[in-house]
Amino acid sequence: MATEECTSSEGHRFKRIPRQSLADNPQLDPLLNENLDQWPHINELVQCYRADWVKDEAKYGHFDNVASTSFQNQIFEGPDTDIETEIRLANVRHSKTEDALEDDIPSTSGRQISEAGSYGSSKGLNMHYGESPLPAYEPAFDWESERSLIFGQRTPETLPAQYSSGLKITVKVLSLSFQAGLIEPFYGTICLYSRERREKLSEDFYFRVLPSEMQDANISSERRGIFSLDAPSASVCLLIQLEKPATEEGGVTPSVYSRKEPVHLTEREKQKLQVWSRIMPYRESFAWAIIPLFESNNAVVAGGSASPSSPLASSVSGSSSQDSIVDPLSKVTLDGKLSQYSGGSSVIVEISNLNKVKESYTEDSLQDPKRKVHKPVKGVLKLEVEKLHASHADSDNISEGGSVVADSNDAGDHSYETSYGKHHGNGLDRPRNGNVKCSVIDRKELHRSSPNVIAENHSDCNNVDFQAFDFRMMTRSEPFSQLFHYLYVYPLTVSLSRKRNLFLRAEMRKDDVDIRKQPLEALYPRYPGTSLQKWAHTQIAVGARMACYHDEIKICLPALLTPQHHLLFTFFHVDLQTKLEAPKPVIIGYAVLPLSTHIQLQSDVSLPILRELVPHYLQESSKERLDYLEDGKTVFRLRLKLCSSLFPVNERIRDFFLEYDRHTLRTSPPWGSELLEAINSLKNVESTALLQFLQPILNMLLHLIGDGGETLQVAAFRAMVNILTRVQQESTDGAERNRFLVSYVDYAFDDFGGRQAPVYPGLSTVWGSLARSKAKGYRVGPVYDDVLAMAWFFLELIVKSMALEQSRLFYNNVPLGEDIPPLQLKEGVFRCIMQLYDCLLTEVHERCKKGLSLAKRLNSSLAFFCYDLLSVIEPRQVFELVSLYLDKFAGVCQSILHECKLSFLQIICDHDLFVEMPGRDPSDRNYLSSVLIQEIFLTLDHDDLSQRAKAARMLVILLCKHEFDYRYQKREDKLYIAQLYFPFIGQILDEMPVFYNLSAVEKREVLVVILQILRNLDDASLVKAWQQSIARTRLFFKLLEECLLHFEHKRPADSLLMGCSSRSPEGEVPASPKYSDRLSPAINTYLSEASRQEVRPQGTPENGYLWHRVSPQLSSPNQPYSLREALAQAQSSRIGTTTRALRESLHPILRQKLEIWEENLSTAVSLQVLEMTEKFSAAVASHSIATDYGKLDCIASILTGLFSRSQPLAFWKALFPVFNSIFNLHGATLMARENDRFLKQVAFHLLRLAVFRNNSIRRRAVVGLQILVRNSFYYFMHTTRLRVMLTITLSELMSDVQVTQMKSDGSLEESGEARRLTRSLEEVADEGRSEELLRECGLPGNALHAVPEGSTDNRWSWSEVKLLSQSLLQALDAGLEHALLASVMTVDKYAAAESFYRLAMAYESVPDLHIMWLLHLCDAHQEMQSWAEAAQCAVAVAGVIMQALVGRNDAVWSREHVASLRKICPVVSSDVSAEASAAEVEGYGASKLTVDSAVKYLQLANKLFSQAELYHFCASILELIIPVYKSRRAYGQLAKCHTSLTNIYESILEQESSPIPFIDATYYRVGFYGERFGKLDRKEYVYREPRDVRLGDIMEKLSHIYESKMDGNHTLHIIPDSRQVNADELQPGVCYLQITAVDPVMEDEDLGSRRERIFSLSTGTVRARVFDRFLFDTPFTKNGKTQGGLEDQWKRRTVLQNEGSFPALVNRLLVVKSESLEFSPVENAIGMIETRTAALRNELEEPRSSEGDQLPRLQSLQRILQGSVAVQVNSGVLSVCTAFLSGEPATRLRSQELQQLIAALLEFMAVCKRAIRVHFRLIGEEDQDFHTQLVNGFQSLTAELSHYIPAILSEL
C-alpha cells in the first residue's frame, strides 16, 4: 500500500498521498514527456494517474478519546456480609504470594479488586465525591460503532488498490542442478498460468543460472518475482520454461541431461560446452514444467482457501498432473507471530520433473493429455515460494481452520514429520517416483546457506524484486489507478518450406522513411539494470520447418500513436557450428505490423514475410514494389496483448476523448454537436471499459459542466448522472455509496492546485436549474430520480471543490498552527445552493410521506452536506440551511418525517467542532445545540416509541462523545458543555408528564444525561435552576429521586426473588437480549457481540489461559467450552428470555465486567445525588432559592431515598460528613414536629445500618445516631422526643431484623444481628471512644458539641445519652427475650405473659406501643382464664390514656381520679409526665388517646374483674366512668352504671355473708434451683392461681413445663417439703423445684403473733384484696427427729415480700425479701389456744343486723363449738395440758410462759361457756340433743383440766 505520508503542499486540511507507480515504470517517462498540450485528453489522463491522492482529513470526523476509565469493584454489604474485611485480608495474603506470581497474572480492566478509593481524599482534586455516572453507564462506548448506526452513515474507503487486492506470491530461484553436471548457463522464465483458460495471467519473470566451479550453482541475480493473484484457485499454476545456448551441430546434445543411466560428462565434453556457450549468444528452449499452486484435492487438509493465514493455501506442487506436494506448513500456523515473517511463510520446492522439450512444442501441447509425456530431465530446480499478505491486517486473524498450533521455533523436523503423517492419512501415496521433495526451512538456515539471498526485506518496492504485471488488470471492472502503456508481443510460429535455424529480431519504428535510421528505444530488457533497448531477439528454432517460439517481448508504447508507428520483425538464419569464427546470422526476411490498425485486436495476427524493405514500405503506393517469401502467404503468426491505461480500446470512449480535445482546443466547429453526440453515446459504453476510465471521464465531464455553455453543461450533467447511476447499480456489495465513486470523491478528485477552475459553481447552477424546473412542474424525465439517488455524490463533490479552493486561497496567508478562515461564498452561488437545498428538502418531504427509502437516503445526504459545509464556509450560512430544514419539518410530525429529522440532527451534531459552533446571532450560544435540545425534547413526547428511544440515545451518545473527547477535559470546557445542554433540564422540569410517560430504558437515558449535565455545572447555574418556584425545585429533586430508583444496584441475591421463573412476565419481551437493565442499551449489543466471538477481553493472552484460571470446570466434557453452545443451551432450556439467564450464560470475565459496571454506575449515581444534595443544602442556608423552608421536603425526601436503598461502601463513607453538615445547617427544621416522618425514617435506617456486620458501616451508623442526639440537645435541650422516636423505630426494626437463630440442637439463641445492634447502642453512649469514632468517619472531634451561638455551655450530656441508650437496650432485650421464647410460647404461659409484660414496660415511653403490648398481654391472660390479671391490663391501658388526658387538661378526670386508679393497679404511674406529649410522632401518640377509648378499656376491666369476682374493684372502676357520663348528660348510660353498681354491692354483701369465707385465688411459693432454668436459677416466685388449683395441680403443671426444657444430662426433682434450701449442697445435673402453698398477709396483720391464722377472720374489708406479702408456717424439731410430741414441735413462720402486689399484670411475682420467725413449742400451744378463742369470740361478737341472719350464724357456731368442746373430737386442749403441765415439762417452762398458758386455757374455757349459752338461745327443737352433747362435753373437759389447773373450777 502507499505510504500515507502527509506532504504539506496543501492546507492543513488535506493530506496528499503520493501514488506509487508500478515497480519498473520509470521508463515510461521519456515517452510521456513529449509535448502533450495539443492532446488535452492525454494530459487529463496522465494528470489523473500521476497526481497525488488528495484526502480530506476532516470528512469522516475524527475522535480522540481519553483512556477509558478503569473501574474498581464496589462493595455492597448486606447485614450479614463483611466483604471489605475479606478483601483486605485477601489482599494482605495476596501481596505476600504475589511477588512470585506478579508477571503471569493478566489483569482485565479492574480485575484486581482494590479498596474502593477513599472518596474523601479525591474530592479535593476533582471537586466530586465519585466518578461520573456516564462512563459506567456506557462503558463500552465506541464512537465508530455508534456512528455506523446512523441511517445513511458514510463509510470511508481505503486507498484504491495499487496493483491488486488479493494475495501475492513471490518466487525465487535458489539453484539448478543436473545429474550430468551444470557446465553451460541456463536461462528461464516463470509466469502465472491458468490451466482452465489456457492463458498467461502475468508477464514473464526472467532468471538465469550461470555455471560455476561448484556443483551447486549460484544464481546470478538474487531477485524475486512477485506475482499477484485475486484468490487461490486450483487452476492457477506456475509455468516454468528453461532455455540453454543453442546446441552445436555435432557437439554435445541436450540429451545428456535426460539419459536414464547415470552419466557424467567427460572433461573433453565439458570443455567443448564451455567454449561453445561463450561464443553462442542465441538460445533454444530446453525444458518446461507446470506447478499447480493450489491443488484442489488437498484443500481439506489445510483449511484450503478459506483460511487467510495458511501459508500457500494448500499445496505447491511440482507435477503437471498427478503428483502434488502437500504443503507442510499448512499445519504449522505460527501462533500469532506471523508479523515477523511479513505475514507469509516460505516453502522450498524442488522440481525434479522438468520435461525435456521436443522440437516445436506449443503452449497448447503442454496441456494436451493425448500427447506422450515429454522425456524427463535428470535434474532439480529449487524454488522458494512464499505467500505475502496484502496487508498485515489479515495476518492477525489466526487461522480458524482448526490448525494445529505448533511452536514457531521448532518448525523444523517435527512438523515436517507430522505433515507427512497427515499426508499419508489423506489417501495420497508417497509421490510415485519420489521426484517431489519438499521441506520447510527455518529462516536462519536460509541465511546461512546463501548469504546474499535477500530474505529479510519484504517491502514490495525492494529494488531487486520484479513485480510481474498482472494481465487480469485489463479485464477487471475497476478504475485504473496508475499509468501503464505497454504492448506485449508474442511471436508464435513461422512456417517455412525448408528447415532453418530461425530466430527473429523485433524493433519499433516511428516511420518508414529511412530504414537506416535507428529504431526507437522502446523495448524492455530482460534483466534489470539496463535501460530500454532498441530491439529484442527471440529463441532459435533449430532445424525446424515450423518454428515455434515462447518469447514475450514487452514494448513501451508512445503516449500518442500515429499511423506511422509500426513494429518491424527481421528473420535470421544462423549456422550452429564453428568454422574460423563465431557463427554469423543471415537475414532471410522482414515482417511489418502497423500499430494503429492492429493494437486493439485481441486475437492472433498473421503476417506475410517480405524479402526486402523499400522506403515508405507502409504506404499503399509502394505495395506493388514489395516481394514476399512463400508466395506472400501469411506464414508468420503472432499475438499482441495491449495493456494500457492511456489508450481506451472502446471506440465510444476514444470518440469522446477526441471530441473533448477538439472542443478544448477550439478546433471543432462552435456548435459542438459532435461533442454532444459523443457525450450522449457514453451511456452505451460497456461497463468494464466505462469503469476502467471512470476517473478521467468524470474529470472531463466536470470540466464541461464547469466551463461549457448551458447546453453542454446540461448534457454533461445528464451523462454524468447516467454514468454514476450505472456504476452505482453495478456495485456488487450493495452499498449505498459505490466504492469506486467514493474513492473518486475522497482521493482522486482534485483541482490540481488551481490549474482547473472550481466545479462547485457550475455544478450547483446546472443542478439547481434542473431542480427548479422540476419544482415548477416541468417534465424533467426519469433522470431526476437518478439525480436524487446520486445526490450524495454531487453534494460531496461540491463540498470538496469548495474545500480545495478554501485551502488553496488561504494556504500561504495563514500562519502555521492557525485555523484556515471559512470560505466566503459569492452571494449568487450561495443563493443557488440555498434554492437547490430547498428543492431537495421538498423532495425529501414529499417522498417521505410515500414512504420511499430514497427519501431517507437523500435526507442523510443533505445532512452530510451541511455537516461538511460547517468545516468549509461560514457556519452561520450553514445555519440558514439548517433552519430551512427545521422549518420544513417543524414540530411533531409524522413518524417517518420525524425519523428523518432525527437522523439529520444526529449527523450534524456529530461534527467534530459541534461544541465550538457559534449561535445564529453573535449574542447567542451554540445554535445547533439549542435546536437539538428543542427537537429531542419534542421527540420524547412523540407517539412513536422507537423515536423516543432514538432521541434519548442521541443525547447520551453526544454527551459520551464530549465526556471522552480529549480536547474537552479541562474543567472550564466541561462547564461550557454542561451549560449548552442545561436548558434540556429546564424543559423537562416544565413538562414533567413527558418524562413520566417514557419507558424505564428511556428514563434511564434521560436521567444519565441530566446527571452528567449537573455534574459539570457550576453552582451559580444550579442556584438559578432552583430560584424559579418551590414546585419546580421540588420537581428537580423528584428527578434525582428517579435517578436513585432507576439505578439502584440490586445484588444478585435480591434478584433471586424476582424473575427467576422462566414464565415471569418480563413486560414486553425485548427484541434484543438484555443482559442488564440498568446499563445503556448499547451494552447489550456489545455483550452479544463479545459472546459471539469466543470471548477475549483485552489483556488476556491468546490461548485463553485466564479462562482456565477463572473456572477450571469449564473444560469438563459436559460443559460447553464455546459460548455459542452455552447460549444455545441456555435458550433451549427455556430460560433464554430472562435477563438473569442471559447473564448466567456470559463468560465469567464478561459477567464480572458487567457486574463491576453496574456497581459503579449505581455508586456514581448515588454519590452524584449526594453531591447535589449538599450543594442544595448550602444554597438553602444562604436563603437564595425557592423552596419550602418550613419543611425542607426536598432535602428530607432525597436523604430518605439515599438511606433506603442498597448502597456501596464508598457511598456510606461519603455520606456522613454531608449528613452532619446538613443537620448543622438545618437541624431546627429537620428535627421539628413537621418532619417527624422523615426523622423516623432516618432513625430507622441508622438503626438498620447499626446491625451491619461491616464495621465501617456500623460505626458510621453509630455516629449518625450521635449526630441526631447532638441536634436534639442543641435545639430542645433534652432527648425525650428523640428517645420516643428511636424507641418506635427500634420496635419497627425488630420486626424486620432476625434477632434469633437456630442452634444445632434446635433451640434458639441470640443472633449476630441482635448482638451487633446491642453493641452499636452501647457505643452510642461510649464517651471514651467517641472522638476516635468521629475521626474515623471523617468528622471533626468536636462534631458532637452542642454549644448554641453566644454561649459557652455544651448542652450535650453523656449521662442523658446513657439513659437513652439503656432504655433502647431494654427494649431490645425485651424484644429479644420475647423472640427467644417463640418455641415455648404455647407451653410456658407464665414466661409468655412475662415477655409481653417486659415489652410493655420497655415501650412505656411510647403510649401506642405500651398499650399495644398491654393488650397483647390482656389477650394472653384471657386465654389462660386469668381474669384478674387481664383486668389489670385493661386498667393499666385506661391509666395510660387517663394520664395523657389529664396531662393535656382536656378530660373530665383529675389527678385524684388517677390516684384512685393507681390503688387498683399500682403500675399506673403517678406523675403525669411530658413523655406522652413527646410521643406524638406521626402515626404514634397521644392523638389516639381519647376519653372514649379510656371508657372502653375501663368497661373491659369492669367486665373482667366481675368475671374474677373481685367486685370491690368493679365498684371503684364504675365510679370513674360515672363522671364522664355525667359531664355528657348521658342519662341512659348513667342508669345502666347505677344498676350495675347495685348488682356489684349486692354481690359483695353475698360474698361477705357466706359462712364459707370467700377466697379469690390460691398462692404458691415456687423456688427454682438448677442451671437449666437459666435466669430463674436460685430465684423464688409467688404464683397466683385460680382458687380451685390445689398443690398437686400446680406441681403437675410446673413439672410439665420444665421437663420439656431438660436435656439428656439434666433431670427434674421436686423438693417435697418447705424447709430452707441451701443451693450449693444440691446435686449438680439435677434441677429442683420447691413448691409451697402460702397465705396472703393482711396489710395490718401482726406477723409476730403466735396465733394460728384462720383466713376467714379477715374477709372483712375491700382493700384487703391487694396482697404483696405472703407467709407460710413450717413445723420442725430441734432434736433431729422428723416429728415429735407437742413439747418438741417448733414452728418457723416465713414472710415473703413481693416485687409488686397481686392481682398484678402477670401471674407470678418475684420474691424480693424473705424473713422468718421461730416459735417455741409452748408458744405454739398458746397460739393454738388463742386462735380458737379468737375465732369463737369473733363469732359471738359479730354484729348481725336482722333476725334473718340467724341461720348462718348458728351453723358456724355449731361448727366451732363442736371442734372445741367435744373431748372425743379434739384432744387439742387436753394434749396441751398433758404435754406442758404434767411432770417434767412443767418444771422446764419459765414461770411467765406457764402463766400465759394457764391464762389462755382459762380464757378459752370461759368463752366456750358463753358460747354454749348463746347456742341454747338460738336452737330449736331439733337441736336439743346436740346441745346436750355440747354441755356434757364441756363438763367432762372441765373435769379433765382441773387435774392440771385446779383453779379452773373456781373460775367457771
PDB file of N, CA, C and O in Angstrom, residues 1669-1684:
ATOM      1  N   ARG A1669     -47.584  -9.323 100.487  1.00  0.00           N
ATOM      2  CA  ARG A1669     -46.762 -10.153 101.372  1.00  0.00           C
ATOM      3  C   ARG A1669     -47.480 -11.466 101.620  1.00  0.00           C
ATOM      4  O   ARG A1669     -48.712 -11.504 101.681  1.00  0.00           O
ATOM      5  N   PHE A1670     -46.711 -12.536 101.809  1.00  0.00           N
ATOM      6  CA  PHE A1670     -47.285 -13.863 101.993  1.00  0.00           C
ATOM      7  C   PHE A1670     -46.503 -14.563 103.092  1.00  0.00           C
ATOM      8  O   PHE A1670     -45.315 -14.286 103.291  1.00  0.00           O
ATOM      9  N   LEU A1671     -47.203 -15.495 103.778  1.00  0.00           N
ATOM     10  CA  LEU A1671     -46.439 -16.242 104.770  1.00  0.00           C
ATOM     11  C   LEU A1671     -46.821 -17.693 104.704  1.00  0.00           C
ATOM     12  O   LEU A1671     -47.877 -18.064 104.209  1.00  0.00           O
ATOM     13  N   PHE A1672     -45.918 -18.539 105.252  1.00  0.00           N
ATOM     14  CA  PHE A1672     -46.269 -19.940 105.449  1.00  0.00           C
ATOM     15  C   PHE A1672     -45.516 -20.396 106.694  1.00  0.00           C
ATOM     16  O   PHE A1672     -44.449 -19.860 107.020  1.00  0.00           O
ATOM     17  N   ASP A1673     -46.146 -21.343 107.432  1.00  0.00           N
ATOM     18  CA  ASP A1673     -45.517 -21.858 108.649  1.00  0.00           C
ATOM     19  C   ASP A1673     -44.967 -23.236 108.363  1.00  0.00           C
ATOM     20  O   ASP A1673     -45.635 -24.063 107.744  1.00  0.00           O
ATOM     21  N   THR A1674     -43.765 -23.494 108.933  1.00  0.00           N
ATOM     22  CA  THR A1674     -43.158 -24.817 108.762  1.00  0.00           C
ATOM     23  C   THR A1674     -42.848 -25.369 110.150  1.00  0.00           C
ATOM     24  O   THR A1674     -42.102 -24.716 110.900  1.00  0.00           O
ATOM     25  N   PRO A1675     -43.441 -26.556 110.527  1.00  0.00           N
ATOM     26  CA  PRO A1675     -43.099 -27.139 111.834  1.00  0.00           C
ATOM     27  C   PRO A1675     -41.730 -27.802 111.743  1.00  0.00           C
ATOM     28  O   PRO A1675     -41.356 -28.295 110.695  1.00  0.00           O
ATOM     29  N   PHE A1676     -40.997 -27.789 112.849  1.00  0.00           N
ATOM     30  CA  PHE A1676     -39.722 -28.523 112.862  1.00  0.00           C
ATOM     31  C   PHE A1676     -39.346 -28.857 114.295  1.00  0.00           C
ATOM     32  O   PHE A1676     -39.920 -28.315 115.257  1.00  0.00           O
ATOM     33  N   THR A1677     -38.447 -29.792 114.496  1.00  0.00           N
ATOM     34  CA  THR A1677     -37.977 -30.119 115.854  1.00  0.00           C
ATOM     35  C   THR A1677     -36.500 -29.825 115.916  1.00  0.00           C
ATOM     36  O   THR A1677     -35.801 -29.868 114.906  1.00  0.00           O
ATOM     37  N   LYS A1678     -36.055 -29.571 117.146  1.00  0.00           N
ATOM     38  CA  LYS A1678     -34.633 -29.241 117.256  1.00  0.00           C
ATOM     39  C   LYS A1678     -33.809 -30.460 117.685  1.00  0.00           C
ATOM     40  O   LYS A1678     -32.606 -30.381 117.807  1.00  0.00           O
ATOM     41  N   ASN A1679     -34.523 -31.565 117.964  1.00  0.00           N
ATOM     42  CA  ASN A1679     -33.763 -32.736 118.419  1.00  0.00           C
ATOM     43  C   ASN A1679     -33.419 -33.678 117.279  1.00  0.00           C
ATOM     44  O   ASN A1679     -33.007 -34.810 117.510  1.00  0.00           O
ATOM     45  N   GLY A1680     -33.669 -33.213 116.059  1.00  0.00           N
ATOM     46  CA  GLY A1680     -33.257 -34.039 114.923  1.00  0.00           C
ATOM     47  C   GLY A1680     -34.292 -35.036 114.495  1.00  0.00           C
ATOM     48  O   GLY A1680     -34.207 -35.617 113.434  1.00  0.00           O
ATOM     49  N   LYS A1681     -35.323 -35.315 115.354  1.00  0.00           N
ATOM     50  CA  LYS A1681     -36.378 -36.238 114.912  1.00  0.00           C
ATOM     51  C   LYS A1681     -37.210 -35.535 113.875  1.00  0.00           C
ATOM     52  O   LYS A1681     -37.382 -34.322 113.921  1.00  0.00           O
ATOM     53  N   THR A1682     -37.738 -36.319 112.979  1.00  0.00           N
ATOM     54  CA  THR A1682     -38.572 -35.654 111.950  1.00  0.00           C
ATOM     55  C   THR A1682     -39.866 -35.174 112.579  1.00  0.00           C
ATOM     56  O   THR A1682     -40.430 -34.172 112.161  1.00  0.00           O
ATOM     57  N   GLN A1683     -40.385 -35.944 113.586  1.00  0.00           N
ATOM     58  CA  GLN A1683     -41.612 -35.495 114.240  1.00  0.00           C
ATOM     59  C   GLN A1683     -41.495 -35.785 115.722  1.00  0.00           C
ATOM     60  O   GLN A1683     -40.856 -36.745 116.136  1.00  0.00           O
ATOM     61  N   GLY A1684     -42.106 -34.931 116.527  1.00  0.00           N
ATOM     62  CA  GLY A1684     -42.078 -35.196 117.957  1.00  0.00           C
ATOM     63  C   GLY A1684     -43.413 -34.813 118.566  1.00  0.00           C
ATOM     64  O   GLY A1684     -44.328 -34.405 117.853  1.00  0.00           O
TER      65      GLY A1684
END
